[in-house]
Amino acid sequence: MSAKKEKTWLTRTKRPIVIAGPCSAESENQVMETAKRLKTTGKVDIYRAGIWKPRTRPNSFEGVGVVGLPWVKRVKEEVGFPVTVEVAKASHVEQALSFGIDILWIGARTTVNPFAVQEIADALRGVDIPVLVKNPINPDVALWIGGIERLEKAGIKEVGAIHRGFSNHGEKYYRNRPQWHIALEFKNKRPDIPLINDPSHICGRRDILQDVGQKAMDLDFDGLMIESHIDPDNAWSDAKQQITPETLGQMITEMALRQDFEDVLPMQGELDYLRSEINHLDDELINILGNRMAVARKIGSYKKDNNMTIYQPKRWKNIMDKGSKLAETNQLSDDFIKALFEAIHIESINQQEKIFKNK
Ligand code: PEP
Ligand code: MN
């Protein structure tokens, strides 16, 4: 394990360090207006804007490209924010550096690819610039740390990490499941690296942003990266999760922050750390059960439409047998897993019964 965290360029101002700005730079006016209004809140330290956007599917807006860099440069010069953009390949690095961008970040879809991260690291050899590395889209701490090590080996002195959650098929509540225990594992392995939470990409929606950001503060993250747009509903990317600069200012104002956490840290023993891990795993369990019941309700509708009975003994026996085997490999007793699955089954049946009665 590395040494305890030193104050770095990324964390020296205050805790939490707040990085905010639009998902994507869309126009010079939108970039400047967002920056000015964020400045007015007095809550933001660093301005972000996506210039090149890695999108899941083609034909989505893929960023304005290099024409947006002078707009971001204007934010730095006229509004006074240090500025950060996402880079995904060597040419992005060169262009960003030529426009005086202060900090670079590597996106989740790039961190998964060691070739891409290495290409960026090589382009940065001999350059003194802080780089933030988002977690890879898959829950793999080694890959996340590996990306950071590639930059460190290339001589980058200030590296930060961004926790933006992990993609998960069937997830309903979050856009990217936070899996807080993975962020905590990262923190445990690399306590020297500033860790920033990105509630925007975890939530994918506005109504739970504050809750997720607060959770990150309670877990002693160093900062937050939050997307903000002057007209969120009409944003060209990630519209559902963006908030106005004023809402963002309010959100940060309302957060309960333990400012002098460093002083309290020695008293925060192993037990507190483990308890917070348990609390977040419990939250995950409840969210997973919620997702499971949503699928059960869909099955309920199908059974109803096809005149099938709710209780299907053969299917249930299969579930139990499979559960018992997996329980054994996880050091869980057979009695426990059976009791747990009985309870889940009863809830599923109740939810399906409601569907049968409702329609
Ligand atoms: C972003 O920050 O706009 C972005 C593309 O995020 P991520 O890499 O976390 O998907
Ligand atoms: Mn985004």
Short mmCIF file of C-alpha atoms and ligand atoms in Angstrom, two decimals:
data_model
loop_
_atom_site.label_atom_id
_atom_site.label_comp_id
_atom_site.label_asym_id
_atom_site.label_seq_id
_atom_site.Cartn_x
_atom_site.Cartn_y
_atom_site.Cartn_z
CA MET A 1 0.00 0.00 0.00
CA SER A 2 1.28 3.49 -0.84
CA ALA A 3 1.84 6.32 1.58
CA LYS A 4 -0.93 8.50 2.96
CA LYS A 5 -2.30 11.17 0.68
CA GLU A 6 -0.29 14.36 0.26
CA LYS A 7 -2.05 17.56 -0.71
CA THR A 8 -1.65 17.90 -4.47
CA TRP A 9 -2.59 20.44 -7.09
CA LEU A 10 -5.90 18.63 -7.38
CA THR A 11 -6.77 18.78 -3.71
CA ARG A 12 -4.91 21.77 -2.40
CA THR A 13 -7.76 24.28 -2.66
CA LYS A 14 -10.34 22.68 -0.40
CA ARG A 15 -12.39 19.59 0.16
CA PRO A 16 -14.45 18.78 -1.79
CA ILE A 17 -12.84 19.98 -4.98
CA VAL A 18 -15.76 20.57 -7.37
CA ILE A 19 -15.36 20.02 -11.11
CA ALA A 20 -18.40 21.13 -13.10
CA GLY A 21 -19.45 21.98 -16.61
CA PRO A 22 -21.42 20.55 -19.48
CA CYS A 23 -21.24 16.96 -20.64
CA SER A 24 -20.39 18.39 -24.08
CA ALA A 25 -19.25 21.74 -25.38
CA GLU A 26 -22.00 22.65 -27.88
CA SER A 27 -21.41 26.29 -28.78
CA GLU A 28 -19.17 29.11 -27.67
CA ASN A 29 -22.10 30.81 -26.00
CA GLN A 30 -23.19 27.69 -24.10
CA VAL A 31 -19.62 27.04 -22.92
CA MET A 32 -19.11 30.65 -21.75
CA GLU A 33 -22.56 31.11 -20.21
CA THR A 34 -22.28 27.86 -18.25
CA ALA A 35 -18.85 28.90 -16.99
CA LYS A 36 -19.95 32.40 -15.92
CA ARG A 37 -23.01 31.08 -14.08
CA LEU A 38 -20.95 28.36 -12.40
CA LYS A 39 -18.45 31.01 -11.30
CA THR A 40 -21.27 33.06 -9.76
CA THR A 41 -22.24 30.13 -7.50
CA GLY A 42 -18.81 30.35 -5.85
CA LYS A 43 -18.86 26.56 -5.40
CA VAL A 44 -16.87 25.38 -8.41
CA ASP A 45 -13.09 24.99 -8.66
CA ILE A 46 -12.47 23.47 -12.10
CA TYR A 47 -14.44 23.69 -15.35
CA ARG A 48 -15.07 20.57 -17.45
CA ALA A 49 -16.40 20.18 -20.99
CA GLY A 50 -16.41 17.20 -23.34
CA ILE A 51 -14.91 18.07 -26.73
CA TRP A 52 -14.64 14.54 -28.14
CA LYS A 53 -17.48 12.31 -26.92
CA PRO A 54 -17.16 8.54 -26.87
CA ARG A 55 -20.73 7.43 -27.55
CA THR A 56 -22.24 4.00 -27.15
CA ARG A 57 -23.92 4.04 -30.58
CA PRO A 58 -23.09 5.81 -33.85
CA ASN A 59 -25.21 8.76 -34.96
CA SER A 60 -25.26 10.21 -31.44
CA PHE A 61 -23.59 13.61 -31.07
CA GLU A 62 -19.87 12.84 -30.95
CA GLY A 63 -18.64 16.21 -29.76
CA VAL A 64 -17.80 19.41 -31.62
CA GLY A 65 -14.12 18.40 -31.80
CA VAL A 66 -11.16 20.71 -31.98
CA VAL A 67 -13.27 23.83 -32.76
CA GLY A 68 -14.44 23.69 -29.12
CA LEU A 69 -10.97 24.05 -27.64
CA PRO A 70 -10.73 27.85 -28.13
CA TRP A 71 -14.08 28.18 -26.30
CA VAL A 72 -12.69 26.26 -23.32
CA LYS A 73 -9.53 28.36 -23.48
CA ARG A 74 -11.71 31.47 -23.22
CA VAL A 75 -13.23 30.07 -20.03
CA LYS A 76 -9.75 29.76 -18.58
CA GLU A 77 -8.73 33.28 -19.64
CA GLU A 78 -11.94 35.22 -19.07
CA VAL A 79 -13.73 33.38 -16.27
CA GLY A 80 -10.59 32.23 -14.48
CA PHE A 81 -11.31 28.53 -14.03
CA PRO A 82 -8.63 25.88 -14.58
CA VAL A 83 -10.12 23.77 -17.36
CA THR A 84 -10.26 20.05 -18.12
CA VAL A 85 -11.28 18.02 -21.18
CA GLU A 86 -11.47 14.30 -21.93
CA VAL A 87 -8.75 12.78 -24.10
CA ALA A 88 -8.99 9.35 -25.70
CA LYS A 89 -5.97 9.25 -27.98
CA ALA A 90 -2.60 10.90 -28.65
CA SER A 91 -3.96 13.47 -31.12
CA HIS A 92 -6.46 14.68 -28.48
CA VAL A 93 -3.60 15.12 -26.02
CA GLU A 94 -1.58 17.17 -28.50
CA GLN A 95 -4.53 19.39 -29.40
CA ALA A 96 -5.59 19.89 -25.76
CA LEU A 97 -2.05 20.83 -24.76
CA SER A 98 -1.74 23.28 -27.63
CA PHE A 99 -4.78 25.15 -26.25
CA GLY A 100 -3.38 25.36 -22.73
CA ILE A 101 -5.84 22.92 -21.13
CA ASP A 102 -4.85 22.60 -17.45
CA ILE A 103 -5.97 19.06 -16.60
CA LEU A 104 -6.84 16.05 -18.77
CA TRP A 105 -9.22 13.24 -17.99
CA ILE A 106 -9.43 9.74 -19.39
CA GLY A 107 -12.97 8.42 -19.84
CA ALA A 108 -14.37 5.10 -18.66
CA ARG A 109 -14.48 3.64 -22.17
CA THR A 110 -10.80 4.44 -22.63
CA THR A 111 -9.56 3.15 -19.26
CA VAL A 112 -10.72 -0.34 -20.26
CA ASN A 113 -8.19 -0.38 -23.09
CA PRO A 114 -4.52 -0.60 -22.03
CA PHE A 115 -3.35 0.19 -25.58
CA ALA A 116 -5.31 3.45 -25.59
CA VAL A 117 -4.13 4.44 -22.11
CA GLN A 118 -0.54 3.63 -23.06
CA GLU A 119 -0.86 5.76 -26.20
CA ILE A 120 -2.03 8.69 -24.06
CA ALA A 121 0.74 8.09 -21.50
CA ASP A 122 3.36 8.05 -24.27
CA ALA A 123 1.99 11.31 -25.69
CA LEU A 124 2.37 12.83 -22.22
CA ARG A 125 5.99 11.83 -21.62
CA GLY A 126 7.86 14.87 -20.34
CA VAL A 127 4.67 16.94 -19.89
CA ASP A 128 3.76 18.28 -16.46
CA ILE A 129 -0.04 18.14 -16.33
CA PRO A 130 -2.48 16.52 -13.88
CA VAL A 131 -4.50 13.64 -15.32
CA LEU A 132 -7.72 12.17 -13.93
CA VAL A 133 -8.53 8.55 -14.71
CA LYS A 134 -12.15 7.40 -14.65
CA ASN A 135 -12.84 3.86 -13.52
CA PRO A 136 -13.22 1.39 -16.40
CA ILE A 137 -16.84 0.57 -17.28
CA ASN A 138 -16.33 -2.93 -15.87
CA PRO A 139 -15.73 -3.39 -12.11
CA ASP A 140 -12.01 -4.12 -12.28
CA VAL A 141 -9.86 -2.29 -9.73
CA ALA A 142 -6.62 -3.70 -11.15
CA LEU A 143 -7.41 -2.27 -14.60
CA TRP A 144 -8.20 1.12 -13.05
CA ILE A 145 -4.96 1.16 -11.06
CA GLY A 146 -3.09 -0.21 -14.09
CA GLY A 147 -4.18 2.84 -16.12
CA ILE A 148 -2.90 5.12 -13.37
CA GLU A 149 0.41 3.25 -13.24
CA ARG A 150 0.90 3.69 -17.00
CA LEU A 151 0.67 7.47 -16.51
CA GLU A 152 2.94 7.40 -13.48
CA LYS A 153 5.51 5.40 -15.40
CA ALA A 154 5.40 8.04 -18.15
CA GLY A 155 6.36 10.62 -15.51
CA ILE A 156 2.97 12.19 -14.73
CA LYS A 157 3.27 13.41 -11.15
CA GLU A 158 -0.30 14.30 -10.36
CA VAL A 159 -2.85 11.64 -11.07
CA GLY A 160 -6.40 11.60 -9.73
CA ALA A 161 -9.13 8.98 -9.99
CA ILE A 162 -12.80 9.44 -10.82
CA HIS A 163 -15.41 6.96 -9.66
CA ARG A 164 -18.28 7.03 -12.20
CA GLY A 165 -19.89 3.66 -11.54
CA PHE A 166 -19.97 0.41 -13.51
CA SER A 167 -22.28 -0.66 -16.28
CA ASN A 168 -24.54 -3.55 -15.49
CA HIS A 169 -27.08 -5.29 -17.67
CA GLY A 170 -30.60 -4.91 -16.34
CA GLU A 171 -29.77 -2.07 -13.94
CA LYS A 172 -32.83 0.13 -13.45
CA TYR A 173 -32.14 2.46 -10.57
CA TYR A 174 -28.76 3.84 -11.63
CA ARG A 175 -27.26 4.45 -15.04
CA ASN A 176 -24.01 2.94 -13.78
CA ARG A 177 -24.12 1.00 -10.54
CA PRO A 178 -21.85 2.73 -7.99
CA GLN A 179 -20.55 -0.47 -6.35
CA TRP A 180 -19.12 1.68 -3.56
CA HIS A 181 -17.05 -1.18 -2.20
CA ILE A 182 -14.98 -1.09 -5.40
CA ALA A 183 -14.23 2.61 -4.93
CA LEU A 184 -13.32 1.87 -1.32
CA GLU A 185 -11.04 -0.92 -2.43
CA PHE A 186 -9.36 1.53 -4.79
CA LYS A 187 -8.97 4.02 -1.91
CA ASN A 188 -7.52 1.32 0.28
CA LYS A 189 -4.98 0.29 -2.35
CA ARG A 190 -4.03 3.81 -3.46
CA PRO A 191 -4.72 6.19 -0.53
CA ASP A 192 -2.21 8.60 -2.09
CA ILE A 193 -4.42 9.28 -5.14
CA PRO A 194 -7.17 11.94 -4.88
CA LEU A 195 -10.53 10.25 -5.49
CA ILE A 196 -13.37 12.18 -7.09
CA ASN A 197 -16.94 10.97 -7.41
CA ASP A 198 -18.99 11.56 -10.57
CA PRO A 199 -22.62 11.30 -9.47
CA SER A 200 -23.85 12.45 -12.91
CA HIS A 201 -22.77 9.30 -14.75
CA ILE A 202 -23.64 7.03 -11.82
CA CYS A 203 -27.20 8.36 -11.59
CA GLY A 204 -28.08 9.18 -15.19
CA ARG A 205 -30.91 11.27 -13.71
CA ARG A 206 -31.26 14.36 -11.56
CA ASP A 207 -33.42 13.22 -8.67
CA ILE A 208 -30.79 11.08 -6.92
CA LEU A 209 -27.68 13.17 -7.68
CA GLN A 210 -27.59 14.83 -4.31
CA ASP A 211 -27.96 11.56 -2.45
CA VAL A 212 -25.09 9.94 -4.35
CA GLY A 213 -22.86 13.02 -4.00
CA GLN A 214 -23.54 13.09 -0.27
CA LYS A 215 -22.68 9.43 0.04
CA ALA A 216 -19.34 10.14 -1.63
CA MET A 217 -18.67 12.93 0.85
CA ASP A 218 -19.54 10.61 3.74
CA LEU A 219 -17.02 8.13 2.37
CA ASP A 220 -14.33 10.82 2.40
CA PHE A 221 -13.97 11.30 -1.34
CA ASP A 222 -11.85 14.32 -2.21
CA GLY A 223 -14.20 15.86 -4.71
CA LEU A 224 -17.11 15.74 -7.11
CA MET A 225 -17.42 16.01 -10.88
CA ILE A 226 -20.94 17.09 -11.80
CA GLU A 227 -22.37 17.90 -15.21
CA SER A 228 -24.05 21.26 -15.56
CA HIS A 229 -25.80 22.91 -18.52
CA ILE A 230 -27.59 26.23 -18.97
CA ASP A 231 -30.56 24.41 -20.54
CA PRO A 232 -30.30 20.82 -19.26
CA ASP A 233 -33.39 19.42 -20.98
CA ASN A 234 -32.05 20.46 -24.36
CA ALA A 235 -28.45 19.31 -23.86
CA TRP A 236 -27.02 17.47 -26.87
CA SER A 237 -25.73 14.64 -24.66
CA ASP A 238 -26.70 13.26 -21.24
CA ALA A 239 -29.69 15.63 -20.95
CA LYS A 240 -31.42 13.67 -18.20
CA GLN A 241 -28.55 13.96 -15.74
CA GLN A 242 -27.48 17.59 -16.22
CA ILE A 243 -28.49 20.39 -13.87
CA THR A 244 -28.34 24.17 -14.12
CA PRO A 245 -25.37 25.96 -12.54
CA GLU A 246 -27.72 27.37 -9.90
CA THR A 247 -29.08 23.93 -8.95
CA LEU A 248 -25.50 22.69 -8.72
CA GLY A 249 -24.57 25.59 -6.43
CA GLN A 250 -27.55 24.80 -4.22
CA MET A 251 -26.68 21.11 -4.16
CA ILE A 252 -23.14 21.76 -2.95
CA THR A 253 -24.40 24.28 -0.38
CA GLU A 254 -26.79 21.71 1.06
CA MET A 255 -24.21 18.95 1.34
CA ALA A 256 -23.08 18.01 4.81
CA LEU A 257 -19.32 18.18 4.70
CA ARG A 258 -16.85 17.15 7.29
CA GLN A 259 -14.25 19.75 6.47
CA ASP A 260 -11.50 18.67 8.76
CA PHE A 261 -11.65 15.03 8.02
CA GLU A 262 -7.87 14.72 8.09
CA ASP A 263 -7.94 15.57 11.80
CA VAL A 264 -10.64 13.02 12.50
CA LEU A 265 -9.02 10.34 10.39
CA PRO A 266 -6.84 8.76 13.08
CA MET A 267 -9.99 8.13 15.12
CA GLN A 268 -11.74 6.49 12.21
CA GLY A 269 -10.70 2.95 12.83
CA GLU A 270 -10.87 -0.15 10.74
CA LEU A 271 -14.30 -0.86 12.24
CA ASP A 272 -15.84 2.35 10.82
CA TYR A 273 -14.36 1.63 7.43
CA LEU A 274 -15.79 -1.90 7.45
CA ARG A 275 -19.17 -0.65 8.66
CA SER A 276 -19.44 1.84 5.84
CA GLU A 277 -18.56 -0.95 3.43
CA ILE A 278 -21.37 -3.07 4.92
CA ASN A 279 -23.85 -0.18 4.66
CA HIS A 280 -23.11 0.31 1.00
CA LEU A 281 -23.24 -3.39 0.22
CA ASP A 282 -26.65 -3.47 1.93
CA ASP A 283 -27.81 -0.62 -0.31
CA GLU A 284 -26.61 -2.60 -3.32
CA LEU A 285 -28.51 -5.68 -2.09
CA ILE A 286 -31.75 -3.72 -1.85
CA ASN A 287 -31.26 -2.19 -5.29
CA ILE A 288 -30.56 -5.63 -6.76
CA LEU A 289 -33.68 -7.03 -5.09
CA GLY A 290 -35.65 -4.12 -6.56
CA ASN A 291 -34.31 -4.97 -10.02
CA ARG A 292 -35.16 -8.66 -9.48
CA MET A 293 -38.74 -7.84 -8.49
CA ALA A 294 -39.16 -5.61 -11.56
CA VAL A 295 -38.28 -8.63 -13.72
CA ALA A 296 -40.62 -10.83 -11.64
CA ARG A 297 -43.47 -8.39 -12.33
CA LYS A 298 -42.79 -8.64 -16.09
CA ILE A 299 -42.90 -12.44 -15.79
CA GLY A 300 -46.18 -12.02 -13.88
CA SER A 301 -47.73 -10.18 -16.83
CA TYR A 302 -46.46 -12.84 -19.22
CA LYS A 303 -47.90 -15.66 -17.11
CA LYS A 304 -51.21 -13.86 -16.89
CA ASP A 305 -51.39 -13.23 -20.64
CA ASN A 306 -50.54 -16.86 -21.33
CA ASN A 307 -52.79 -18.35 -18.71
CA MET A 308 -49.96 -19.85 -16.68
CA THR A 309 -49.92 -20.44 -12.93
CA ILE A 310 -47.75 -18.17 -10.78
CA TYR A 311 -46.07 -20.99 -8.91
CA GLN A 312 -44.00 -23.27 -11.12
CA PRO A 313 -42.46 -25.92 -8.82
CA LYS A 314 -39.91 -27.25 -11.33
CA ARG A 315 -38.54 -23.80 -12.07
CA TRP A 316 -38.37 -23.03 -8.36
CA LYS A 317 -36.42 -26.22 -7.61
CA ASN A 318 -33.88 -25.23 -10.28
CA ILE A 319 -33.41 -21.81 -8.70
CA MET A 320 -32.87 -23.35 -5.26
CA ASP A 321 -30.36 -25.94 -6.52
CA LYS A 322 -28.38 -23.32 -8.38
CA GLY A 323 -28.45 -21.04 -5.31
CA SER A 324 -27.18 -23.83 -3.03
CA LYS A 325 -24.19 -24.48 -5.27
CA LEU A 326 -23.24 -20.82 -5.54
CA ALA A 327 -23.77 -20.40 -1.79
CA GLU A 328 -21.22 -23.09 -1.09
CA THR A 329 -18.54 -21.41 -3.18
CA ASN A 330 -19.28 -18.17 -1.30
CA GLN A 331 -18.98 -19.78 2.16
CA LEU A 332 -22.70 -19.34 2.87
CA SER A 333 -24.66 -22.06 4.64
CA ASP A 334 -27.32 -23.97 2.76
CA ASP A 335 -29.92 -23.18 5.46
CA PHE A 336 -29.26 -19.48 5.14
CA ILE A 337 -29.53 -19.36 1.36
CA LYS A 338 -32.71 -21.47 1.42
CA ALA A 339 -34.34 -19.18 3.99
CA LEU A 340 -33.30 -16.10 2.00
CA PHE A 341 -34.64 -17.48 -1.26
CA GLU A 342 -37.90 -18.55 0.38
CA ALA A 343 -38.38 -14.93 1.44
CA ILE A 344 -37.52 -13.65 -2.03
CA HIS A 345 -39.87 -16.19 -3.59
CA ILE A 346 -42.76 -15.14 -1.35
CA GLU A 347 -42.23 -11.50 -2.29
CA SER A 348 -42.10 -12.43 -6.01
CA ILE A 349 -45.33 -14.39 -5.70
CA ASN A 350 -47.00 -11.50 -3.87
CA GLN A 351 -45.90 -9.04 -6.54
CA GLN A 352 -47.10 -11.34 -9.33
CA GLU A 353 -50.41 -11.87 -7.53
CA LYS A 354 -50.94 -8.14 -7.54
CA ILE A 355 -50.41 -8.14 -11.32
CA PHE A 356 -52.92 -10.99 -11.71
CA LYS A 357 -55.50 -9.05 -9.70
CA ASN A 358 -54.84 -5.66 -11.25
CA LYS A 359 -55.43 -6.18 -14.92
C1 PEP B 1 -18.28 12.28 -19.48
O1 PEP B 1 -17.70 12.61 -18.43
O2 PEP B 1 -19.02 13.03 -20.13
C2 PEP B 1 -18.14 10.88 -19.92
C3 PEP B 1 -18.17 10.53 -21.19
O3 PEP B 1 -18.06 10.06 -18.89
P1 PEP B 1 -17.69 8.49 -18.75
O4 PEP B 1 -16.34 8.31 -19.35
O5 PEP B 1 -17.72 8.32 -17.27
O6 PEP B 1 -18.77 7.72 -19.45
MN MN B 2 -21.68 12.94 -19.93
#
